[in-house]
Coordinates of C-alpha atoms in Angstrom, one line a residue:
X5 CA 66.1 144.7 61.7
X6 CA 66.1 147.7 59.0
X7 CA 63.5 149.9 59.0
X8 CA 62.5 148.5 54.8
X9 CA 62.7 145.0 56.7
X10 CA 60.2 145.7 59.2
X11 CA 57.8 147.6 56.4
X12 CA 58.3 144.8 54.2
X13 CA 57.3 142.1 57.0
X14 CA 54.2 144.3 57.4
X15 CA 53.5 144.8 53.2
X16 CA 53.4 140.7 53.6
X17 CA 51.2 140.8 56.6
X18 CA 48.8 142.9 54.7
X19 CA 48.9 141.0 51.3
X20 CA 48.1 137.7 53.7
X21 CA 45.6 138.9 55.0
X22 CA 43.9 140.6 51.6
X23 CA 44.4 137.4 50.1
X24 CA 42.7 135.1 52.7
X25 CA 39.5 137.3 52.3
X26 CA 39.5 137.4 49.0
X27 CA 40.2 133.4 48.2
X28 CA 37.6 133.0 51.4
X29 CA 34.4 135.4 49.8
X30 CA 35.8 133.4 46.4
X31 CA 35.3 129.6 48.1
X32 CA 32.2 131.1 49.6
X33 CA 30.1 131.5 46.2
X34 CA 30.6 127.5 45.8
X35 CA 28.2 125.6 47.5
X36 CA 30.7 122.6 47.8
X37 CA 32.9 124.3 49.7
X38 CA 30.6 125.7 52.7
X39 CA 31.4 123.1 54.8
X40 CA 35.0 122.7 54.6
X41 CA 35.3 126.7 55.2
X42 CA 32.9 126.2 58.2
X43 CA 34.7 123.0 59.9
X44 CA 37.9 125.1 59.3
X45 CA 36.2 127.8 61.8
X46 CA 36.4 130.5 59.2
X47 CA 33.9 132.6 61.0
X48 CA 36.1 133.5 64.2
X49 CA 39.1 134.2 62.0
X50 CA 37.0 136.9 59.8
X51 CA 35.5 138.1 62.5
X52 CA 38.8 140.3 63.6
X53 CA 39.4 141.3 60.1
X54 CA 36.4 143.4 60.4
X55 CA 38.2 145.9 62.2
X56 CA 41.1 145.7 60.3
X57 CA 42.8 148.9 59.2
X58 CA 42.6 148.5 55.4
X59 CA 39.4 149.5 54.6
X60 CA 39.3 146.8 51.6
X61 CA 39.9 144.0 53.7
X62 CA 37.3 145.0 56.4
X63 CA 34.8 145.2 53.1
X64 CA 35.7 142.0 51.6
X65 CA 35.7 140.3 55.3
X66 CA 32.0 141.3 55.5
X67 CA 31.1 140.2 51.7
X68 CA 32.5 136.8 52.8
X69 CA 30.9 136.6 56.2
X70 CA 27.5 137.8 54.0
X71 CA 28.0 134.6 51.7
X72 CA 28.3 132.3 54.4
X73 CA 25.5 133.6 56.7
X74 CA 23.3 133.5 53.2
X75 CA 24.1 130.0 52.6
X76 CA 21.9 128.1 55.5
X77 CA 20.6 129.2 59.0
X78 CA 23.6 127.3 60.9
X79 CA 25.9 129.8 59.4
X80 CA 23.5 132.5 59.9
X81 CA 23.5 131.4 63.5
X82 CA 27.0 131.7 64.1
X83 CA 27.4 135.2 63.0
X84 CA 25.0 136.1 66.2
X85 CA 26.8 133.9 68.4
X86 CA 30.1 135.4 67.2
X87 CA 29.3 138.5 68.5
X88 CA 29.5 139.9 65.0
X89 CA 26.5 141.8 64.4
X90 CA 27.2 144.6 66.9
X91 CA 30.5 145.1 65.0
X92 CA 28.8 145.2 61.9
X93 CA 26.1 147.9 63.0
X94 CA 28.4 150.1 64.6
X95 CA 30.6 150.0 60.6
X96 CA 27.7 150.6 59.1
X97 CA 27.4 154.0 60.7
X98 CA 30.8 154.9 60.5
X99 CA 32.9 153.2 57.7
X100 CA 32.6 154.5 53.6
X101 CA 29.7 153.1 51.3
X102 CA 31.6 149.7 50.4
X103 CA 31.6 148.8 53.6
X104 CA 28.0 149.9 54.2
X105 CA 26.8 147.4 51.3
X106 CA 28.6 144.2 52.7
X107 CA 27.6 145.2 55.8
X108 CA 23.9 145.6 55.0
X109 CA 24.0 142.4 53.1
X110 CA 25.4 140.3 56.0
X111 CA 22.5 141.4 58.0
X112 CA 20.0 140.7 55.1
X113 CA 21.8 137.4 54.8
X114 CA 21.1 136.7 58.5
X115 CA 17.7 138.0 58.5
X116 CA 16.4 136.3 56.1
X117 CA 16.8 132.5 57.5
X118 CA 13.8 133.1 60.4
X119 CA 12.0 135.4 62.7
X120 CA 14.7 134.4 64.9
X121 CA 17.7 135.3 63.2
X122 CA 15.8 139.0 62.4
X123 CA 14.8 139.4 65.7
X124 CA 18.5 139.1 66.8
X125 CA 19.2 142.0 64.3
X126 CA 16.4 144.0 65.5
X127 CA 17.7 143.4 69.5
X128 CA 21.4 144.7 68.1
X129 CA 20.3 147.7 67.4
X130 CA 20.5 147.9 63.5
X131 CA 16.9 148.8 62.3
X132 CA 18.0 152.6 63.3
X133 CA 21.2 152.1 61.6
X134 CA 19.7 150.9 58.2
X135 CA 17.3 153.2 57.9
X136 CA 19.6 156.2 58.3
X137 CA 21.6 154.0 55.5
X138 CA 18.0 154.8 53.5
X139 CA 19.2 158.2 53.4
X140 CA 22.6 158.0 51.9
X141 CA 23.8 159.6 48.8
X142 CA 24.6 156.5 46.9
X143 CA 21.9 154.5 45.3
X144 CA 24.0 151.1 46.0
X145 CA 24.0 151.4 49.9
X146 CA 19.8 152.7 50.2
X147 CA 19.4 149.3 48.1
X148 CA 21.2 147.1 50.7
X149 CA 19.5 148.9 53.5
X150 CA 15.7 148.4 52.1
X151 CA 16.9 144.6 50.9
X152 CA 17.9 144.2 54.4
X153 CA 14.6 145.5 56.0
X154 CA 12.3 144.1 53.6
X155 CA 14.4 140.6 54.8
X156 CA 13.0 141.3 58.1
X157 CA 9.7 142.3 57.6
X158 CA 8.6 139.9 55.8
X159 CA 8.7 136.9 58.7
X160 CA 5.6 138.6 60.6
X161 CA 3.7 141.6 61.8
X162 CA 5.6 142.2 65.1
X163 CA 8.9 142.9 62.9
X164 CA 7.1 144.4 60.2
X165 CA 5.9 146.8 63.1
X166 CA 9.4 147.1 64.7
X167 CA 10.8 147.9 60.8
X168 CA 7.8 150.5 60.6
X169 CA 8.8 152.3 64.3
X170 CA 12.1 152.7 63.5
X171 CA 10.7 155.3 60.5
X172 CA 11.4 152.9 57.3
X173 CA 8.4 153.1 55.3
X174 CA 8.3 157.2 54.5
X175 CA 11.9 156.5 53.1
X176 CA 11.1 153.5 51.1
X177 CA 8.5 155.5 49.5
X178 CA 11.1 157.8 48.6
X179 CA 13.4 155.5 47.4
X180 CA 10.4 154.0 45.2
X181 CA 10.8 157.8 43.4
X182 CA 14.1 157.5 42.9
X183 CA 15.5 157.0 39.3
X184 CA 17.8 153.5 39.8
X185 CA 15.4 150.8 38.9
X186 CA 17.4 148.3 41.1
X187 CA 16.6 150.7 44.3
X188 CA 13.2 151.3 42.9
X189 CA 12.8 147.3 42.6
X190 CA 13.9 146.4 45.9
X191 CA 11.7 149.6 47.8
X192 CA 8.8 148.1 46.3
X193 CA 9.2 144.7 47.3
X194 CA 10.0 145.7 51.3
X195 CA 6.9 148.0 51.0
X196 CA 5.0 144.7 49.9
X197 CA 6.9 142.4 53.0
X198 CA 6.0 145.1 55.6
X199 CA 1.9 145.9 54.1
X200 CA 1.1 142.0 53.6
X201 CA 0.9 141.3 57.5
X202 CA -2.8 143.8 59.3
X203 CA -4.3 146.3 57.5
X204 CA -2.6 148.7 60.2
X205 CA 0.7 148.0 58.9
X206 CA -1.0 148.0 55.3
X207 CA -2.6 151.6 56.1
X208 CA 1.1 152.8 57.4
X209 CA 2.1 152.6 53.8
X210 CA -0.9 154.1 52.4
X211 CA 0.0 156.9 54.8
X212 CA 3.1 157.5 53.7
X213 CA 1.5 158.4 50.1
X214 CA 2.7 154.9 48.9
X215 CA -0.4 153.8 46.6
X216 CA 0.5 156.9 43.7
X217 CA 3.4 155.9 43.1
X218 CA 3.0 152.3 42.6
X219 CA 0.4 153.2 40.1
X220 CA 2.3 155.0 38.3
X221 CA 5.1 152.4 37.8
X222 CA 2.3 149.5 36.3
X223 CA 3.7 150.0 33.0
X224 CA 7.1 150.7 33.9
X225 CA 9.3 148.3 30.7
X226 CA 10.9 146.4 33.3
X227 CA 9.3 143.0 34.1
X228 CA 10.8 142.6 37.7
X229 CA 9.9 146.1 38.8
X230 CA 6.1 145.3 37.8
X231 CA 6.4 142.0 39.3
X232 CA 6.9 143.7 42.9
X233 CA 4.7 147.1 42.3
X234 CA 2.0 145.2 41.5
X235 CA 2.9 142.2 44.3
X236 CA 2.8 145.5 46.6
X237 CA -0.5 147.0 45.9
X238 CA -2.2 143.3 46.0
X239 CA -0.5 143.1 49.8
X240 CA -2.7 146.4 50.7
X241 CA -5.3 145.8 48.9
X242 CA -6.2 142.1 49.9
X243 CA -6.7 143.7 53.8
X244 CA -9.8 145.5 53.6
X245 CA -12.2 147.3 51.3
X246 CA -11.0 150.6 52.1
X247 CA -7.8 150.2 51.0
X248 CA -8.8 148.2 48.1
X249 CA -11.0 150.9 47.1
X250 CA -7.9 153.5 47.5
X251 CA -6.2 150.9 45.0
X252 CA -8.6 151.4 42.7
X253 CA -9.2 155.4 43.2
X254 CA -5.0 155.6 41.7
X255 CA -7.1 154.7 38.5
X256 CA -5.2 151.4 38.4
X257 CA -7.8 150.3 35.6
X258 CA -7.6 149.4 32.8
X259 CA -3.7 149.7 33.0
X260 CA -3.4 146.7 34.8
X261 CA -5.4 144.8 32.6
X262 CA -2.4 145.0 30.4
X263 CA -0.1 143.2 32.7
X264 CA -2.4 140.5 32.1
X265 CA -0.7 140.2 28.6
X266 CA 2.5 140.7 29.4
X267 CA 5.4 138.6 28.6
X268 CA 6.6 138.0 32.0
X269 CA 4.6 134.7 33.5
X270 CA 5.2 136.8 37.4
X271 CA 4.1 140.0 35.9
X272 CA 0.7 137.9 34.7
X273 CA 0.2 136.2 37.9
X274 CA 0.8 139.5 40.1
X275 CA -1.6 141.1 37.9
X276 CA -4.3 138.6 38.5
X277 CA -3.8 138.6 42.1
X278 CA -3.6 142.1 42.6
X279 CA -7.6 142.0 40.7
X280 CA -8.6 138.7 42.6
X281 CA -8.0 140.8 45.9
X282 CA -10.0 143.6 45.1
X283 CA -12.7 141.7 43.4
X284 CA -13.1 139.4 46.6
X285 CA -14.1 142.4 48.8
X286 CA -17.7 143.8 47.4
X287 CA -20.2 143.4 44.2
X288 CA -19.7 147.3 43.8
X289 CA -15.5 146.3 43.4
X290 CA -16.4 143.3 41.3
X291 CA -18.9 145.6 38.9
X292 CA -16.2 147.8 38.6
X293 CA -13.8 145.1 37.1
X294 CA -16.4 143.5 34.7
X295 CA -16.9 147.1 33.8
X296 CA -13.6 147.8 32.7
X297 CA -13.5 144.5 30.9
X298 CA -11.1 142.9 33.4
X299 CA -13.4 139.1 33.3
X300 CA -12.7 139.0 29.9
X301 CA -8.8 139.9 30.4
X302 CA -8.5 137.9 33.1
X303 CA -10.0 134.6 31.1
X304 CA -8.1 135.3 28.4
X305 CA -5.2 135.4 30.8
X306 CA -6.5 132.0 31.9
X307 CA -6.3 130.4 28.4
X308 CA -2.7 131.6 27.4
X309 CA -0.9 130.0 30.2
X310 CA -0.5 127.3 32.6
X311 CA 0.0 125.7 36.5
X312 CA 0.1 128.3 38.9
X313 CA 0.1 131.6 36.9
X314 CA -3.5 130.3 36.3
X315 CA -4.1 130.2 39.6
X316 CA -5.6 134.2 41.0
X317 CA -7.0 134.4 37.9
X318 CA -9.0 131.2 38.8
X319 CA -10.1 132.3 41.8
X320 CA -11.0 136.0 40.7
X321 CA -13.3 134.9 38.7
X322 CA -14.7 132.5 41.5
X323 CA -15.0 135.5 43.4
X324 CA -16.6 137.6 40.9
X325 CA -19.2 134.9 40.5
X326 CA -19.8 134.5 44.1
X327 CA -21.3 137.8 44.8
X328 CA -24.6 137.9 42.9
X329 CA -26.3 136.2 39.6
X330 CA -25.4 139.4 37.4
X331 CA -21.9 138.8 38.0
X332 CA -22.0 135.0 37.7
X333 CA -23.6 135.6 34.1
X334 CA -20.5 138.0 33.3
X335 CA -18.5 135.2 33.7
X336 CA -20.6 132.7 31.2
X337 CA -21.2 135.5 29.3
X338 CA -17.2 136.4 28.9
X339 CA -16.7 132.3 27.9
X340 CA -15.4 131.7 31.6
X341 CA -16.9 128.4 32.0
X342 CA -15.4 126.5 29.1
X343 CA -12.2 128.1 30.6
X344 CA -12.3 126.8 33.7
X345 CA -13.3 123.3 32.5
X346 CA -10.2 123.2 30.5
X347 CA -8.5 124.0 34.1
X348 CA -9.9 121.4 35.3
X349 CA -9.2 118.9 33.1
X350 CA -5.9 119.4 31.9
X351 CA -4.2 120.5 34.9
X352 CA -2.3 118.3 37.1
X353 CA -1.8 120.0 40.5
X354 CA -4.7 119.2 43.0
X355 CA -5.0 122.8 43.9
X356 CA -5.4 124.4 40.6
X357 CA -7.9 121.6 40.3
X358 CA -9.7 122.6 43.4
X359 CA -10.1 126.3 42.2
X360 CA -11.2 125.5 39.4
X361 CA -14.1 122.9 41.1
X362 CA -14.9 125.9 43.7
X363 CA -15.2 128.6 41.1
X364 CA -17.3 126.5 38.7
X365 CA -19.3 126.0 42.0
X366 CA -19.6 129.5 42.6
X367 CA -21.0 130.3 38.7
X368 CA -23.6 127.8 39.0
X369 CA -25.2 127.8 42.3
X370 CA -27.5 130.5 41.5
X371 CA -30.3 129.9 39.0
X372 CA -30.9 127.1 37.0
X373 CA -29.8 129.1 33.9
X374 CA -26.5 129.3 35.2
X375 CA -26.6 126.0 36.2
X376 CA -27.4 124.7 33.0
X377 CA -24.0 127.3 31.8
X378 CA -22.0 124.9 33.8
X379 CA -23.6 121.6 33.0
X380 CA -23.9 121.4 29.2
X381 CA -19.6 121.6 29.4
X382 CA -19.7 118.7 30.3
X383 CA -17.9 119.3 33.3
X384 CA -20.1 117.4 35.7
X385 CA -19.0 113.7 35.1
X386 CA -15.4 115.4 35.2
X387 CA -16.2 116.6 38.9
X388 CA -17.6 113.2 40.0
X389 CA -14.6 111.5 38.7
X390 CA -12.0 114.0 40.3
X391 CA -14.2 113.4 43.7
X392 CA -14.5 109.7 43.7
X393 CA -10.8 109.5 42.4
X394 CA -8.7 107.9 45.7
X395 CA -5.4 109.9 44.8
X396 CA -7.5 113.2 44.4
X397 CA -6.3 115.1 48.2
X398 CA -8.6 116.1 50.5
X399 CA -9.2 119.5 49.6
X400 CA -9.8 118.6 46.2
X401 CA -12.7 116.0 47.5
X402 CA -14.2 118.5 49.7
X403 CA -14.1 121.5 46.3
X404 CA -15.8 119.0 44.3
X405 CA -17.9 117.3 46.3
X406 CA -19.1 121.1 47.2
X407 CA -19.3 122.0 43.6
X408 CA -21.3 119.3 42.5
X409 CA -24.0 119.9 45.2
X410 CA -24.0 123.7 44.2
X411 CA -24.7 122.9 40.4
X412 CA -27.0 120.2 41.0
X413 CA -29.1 122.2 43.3
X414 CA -30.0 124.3 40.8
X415 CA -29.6 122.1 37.5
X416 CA -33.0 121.5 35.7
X417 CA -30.8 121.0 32.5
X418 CA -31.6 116.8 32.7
X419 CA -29.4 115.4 29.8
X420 CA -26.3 116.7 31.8
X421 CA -27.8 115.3 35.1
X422 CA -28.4 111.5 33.7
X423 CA -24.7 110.1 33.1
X424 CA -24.7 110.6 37.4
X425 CA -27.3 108.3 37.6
X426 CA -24.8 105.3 36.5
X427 CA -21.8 106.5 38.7
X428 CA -22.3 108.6 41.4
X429 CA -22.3 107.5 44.9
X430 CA -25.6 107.9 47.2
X431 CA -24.2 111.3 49.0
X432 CA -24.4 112.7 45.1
X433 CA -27.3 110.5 43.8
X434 CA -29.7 112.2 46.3
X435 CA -29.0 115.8 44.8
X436 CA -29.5 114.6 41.3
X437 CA -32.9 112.1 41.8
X438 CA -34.1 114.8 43.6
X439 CA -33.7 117.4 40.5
X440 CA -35.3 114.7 38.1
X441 CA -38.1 114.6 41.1
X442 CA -38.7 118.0 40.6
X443 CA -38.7 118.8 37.0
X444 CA -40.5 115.5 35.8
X445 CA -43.7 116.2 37.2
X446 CA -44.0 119.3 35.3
X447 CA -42.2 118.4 31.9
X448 CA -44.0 115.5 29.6
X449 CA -41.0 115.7 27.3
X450 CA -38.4 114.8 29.5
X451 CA -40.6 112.0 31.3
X452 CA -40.4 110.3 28.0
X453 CA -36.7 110.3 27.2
X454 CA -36.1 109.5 30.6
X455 CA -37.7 106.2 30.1
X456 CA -36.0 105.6 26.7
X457 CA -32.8 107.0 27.7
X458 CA -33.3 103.8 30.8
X459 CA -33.0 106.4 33.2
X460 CA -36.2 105.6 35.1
X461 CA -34.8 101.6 35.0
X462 CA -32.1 103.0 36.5
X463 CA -33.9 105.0 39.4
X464 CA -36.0 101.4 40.1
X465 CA -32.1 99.5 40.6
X466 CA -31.7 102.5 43.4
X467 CA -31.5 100.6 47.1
X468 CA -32.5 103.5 49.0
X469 CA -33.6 103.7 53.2
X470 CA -36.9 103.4 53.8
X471 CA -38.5 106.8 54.5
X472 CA -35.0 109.1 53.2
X473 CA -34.7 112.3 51.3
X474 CA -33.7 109.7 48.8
X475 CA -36.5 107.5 48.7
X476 CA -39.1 110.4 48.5
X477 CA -37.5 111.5 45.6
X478 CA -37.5 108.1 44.0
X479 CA -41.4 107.9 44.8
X480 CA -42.1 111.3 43.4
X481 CA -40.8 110.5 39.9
X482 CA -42.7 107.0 40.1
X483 CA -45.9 108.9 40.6
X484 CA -45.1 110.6 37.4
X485 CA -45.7 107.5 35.4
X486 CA -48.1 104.5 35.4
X487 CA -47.1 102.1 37.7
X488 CA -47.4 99.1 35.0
X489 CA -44.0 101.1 33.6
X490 CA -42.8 101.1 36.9
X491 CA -43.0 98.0 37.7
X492 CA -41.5 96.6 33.6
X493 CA -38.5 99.0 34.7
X494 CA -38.3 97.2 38.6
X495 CA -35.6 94.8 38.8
X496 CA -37.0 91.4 38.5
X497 CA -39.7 92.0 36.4
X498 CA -38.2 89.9 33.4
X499 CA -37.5 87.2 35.4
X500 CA -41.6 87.4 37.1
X501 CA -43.1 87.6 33.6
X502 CA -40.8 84.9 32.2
X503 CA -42.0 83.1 34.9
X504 CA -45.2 83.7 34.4
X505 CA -44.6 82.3 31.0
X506 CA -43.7 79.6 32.0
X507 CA -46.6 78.6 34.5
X508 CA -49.1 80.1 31.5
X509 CA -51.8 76.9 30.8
X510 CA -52.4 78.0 27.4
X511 CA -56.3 77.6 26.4
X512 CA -56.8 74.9 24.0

């Protein structure tokens, strides 16, 4: 054999080979085909092309490898058993930046299946490997390599520690600084995987001098950056007050009150949670908000969307009212409780229901002015009804049920308490007798129109036990009128006087 014979036998090996990768990674973006590829064994014949000598088809090998692993855990699972991840880490150190960005993506497509899968990448070795990749002079392989780690971090605090040891997070910060928005996007989001698990690992990103740089990048134009700068500042600042308060000292107010009108529905609901955990912490952190107008923001917020974008804004405001009566009157004052009864009413997730419920129980369990806030919305018969309603889940009966003893505990507003009378059952009942037992002794006004409004006629059909909360309340508002109107408003009493018609010897 010539040597152009021999070369050309070779030329053909090589174009065989660069066009089973490239028809493989091609069949591998098609979710029909992920089956056939893997019953064919596809994994343990890219596996030597890895090495190959082509640089090209080592590059493409991986990108093909990266798209199966990506597709389900199973395939995931039998790049680690194919001994493939130790070949890919070593690459990655060695081989040009093509390479290093299909490399980095097979591991981030591993990774990202389970704790399991991410732990086998940590036990090969590559944490060290992508972090010096953190370093390299093109943007496109430090992008991979932060995708990659964030992948892993985000399962759970022991590999959000290991990602942190093996010195990610000063890097990432750097990367954040850099000018690609795609890197700066992706930096963000790994700083928010590896701070969302212990304040400690939280406080190693504040360390690092993370926190003034996310600031900075609130009102960056692009949407998806915001989405995961401001998802990354609500992952420190949800841990502790401290680093709350070091959230709030980057003067992150009022700029990201303005996310709260922005035309991304993420960029809203980031913005919202980012406020909802650092209003939860303290009243001081609450005051702030209210004082830089973020209850108002955040309701209007509220009112211009729907489902779960509504949802941290919900429960900021909850959270705000929780702390003391001042800041429960912000709310009402800011029009929060028509809000939330709108919430409540028209949205169909049990959840969203249930935050509303809890945060109109949190307004309205302080004074009876605030009470009286919540009741004239009419919201209480909603709150029964959602309570008593069998398909309502469990969480949502326990919100309500909660709510409505918080409001009625302090309601002295009685026109709002009397449509209960008719519906609720006795666990509620008790609460609201026992408000009408306590403000009609004092209130001459409202004893009248509670006997014309045929409240007190209801009361008398009331079977309570003998010697209960609920019977003392029932005696107490009997006492309040003379008992010849108690008894005309008993049950029975038409028939006894008709009765007594009847037997009545007229006097001739």
């Amino acid at each position: 054999m010539s040597q152009r014979q021999v070369l050309q036998v070779f030329e053909q090996y090589q174009k065989a080979r660069t066009q089973f990768v490239q028809t493989v990674a091609e069949l591998a973006t098609r979710p029909q085909n992920i089956e056939t590829l893997q019953n064919a064994g596809v994994m343990s014949l890219l596996r030597p092309l890895l090495l190959d000598v082509v640089p090209t088809i080592q590059q493409t090998a991986a990108l093909a490898l990266g798209r199966l692993a990506n597709y389900n855990d199973d395939l995931a699972e039998a790049v680690v058993k194919g001994d493939i991840l130790p070949q890919l880490v070593y690459s990655l150190a060695e081989q040009n930046r093509f390479y290093k960005k299909a490399a980095a993506f097979v591991l981030r497509a591993v990774g990202k299946h389970s704790p399991q899968l991410a732990q086998a990448i940590v036990d090969c070795g590559a944490l060290d490997t992508l972090v010096i990749c953190l370093e390299d002079f093109d943007p496109g392989v430090k992008e991979a390599a932060a995708w990659a780690l964030g992948y892993i971090a985000r399962h759970n605090a022991e590999l959000s520690q290991a990602v942190v040891d093996a010195g990610a997070v000063p890097l990432l910060v750097l990367c954040i600084q850099e000018p690609e928005i795609a890197l700066k996007r992706i930096a963000a989001s790994a700083l928010s995987d590896i701070s969302k698990h212990s304040p400690e690992l939280a406080q190693t990103v504040v360390d690092a001098g993370a926190i003034a740089h996310l600031a900075q990048m609130i009102l960056n134009p692009d949407a998806k950056l915001k989405r995961q700068v401001l998802s990354a500042l609500s992952q420190i600042a949800k841990h502790s007050v401290d680093l709350a308060e070091m959230g709030v000292e980057a003067e992150i107010f009022p700029v990201v009150l303005t996310c709260l009108k922005d035309s991304d529905e993420y960029v809203k609901k980031n913005a919202a949670t980012l406020i909802r955990e650092i209003a939860k912490h303290t009243p001081e952190l609450s005051q702030l908000i209210v004082n830089a107008g973020g209850v108002a923001a955040v309701i209007d917020c509220i009112g211009n969307c729907k489902g779960n974008v509504r949802l941290p804004g919900i429960m900021m405001l909850g959270y705000v009212a929780a702390h003391s009566e001042n800041l429960a009157m912000a709310v009402i004052i800011s029009k929060g409780v028509p809000q939330l009864s709108i919430c409540l009413s028209e949205e169909r997730e049990d959840h969203i229901k249930a935050a509303a419920a809890w945060a109109l129980g949190q307004i309205g369990r302080h004074t009876p002015e605030h009470a009286r806030a919540v009741a004239v919305t009419n919201v209480l018969p909603l709150l029964l009804s959602l309570y008593m309603e069998t398909e309502s889940s469990e969480d949502l009966q326990v919100k309500t049920k909660k709510a409505l003893k918080n409001i009625l505990q302090k309601c002295t507003y009685l026109p709002a308490l009397e449509p209960l009378l008719h519906d609720a059952p006795p666990n509620i009942l008790k609460h609201v007798v026992g408000q009408f037992s306590k403000v009609l002794p004092h209130d001459s006004k409202a004893r009248r129109l509670f006997v014309t409004s045929g409240g007190l006629k209801k009361v008398q059909e009331i079977k309570a036990e003998p010697g209960s909360l609920l019977q003392e309340y029932i005696n107490t508002i009997n006492n309040c009128y003379p008992e010849e109107i108690v008894r005309y408003y008993s049950p029975g009493y038409s028939d006894a006087l008709l009765e007594r018609v009847e037997n009545y010897q007229p006097v001739l």
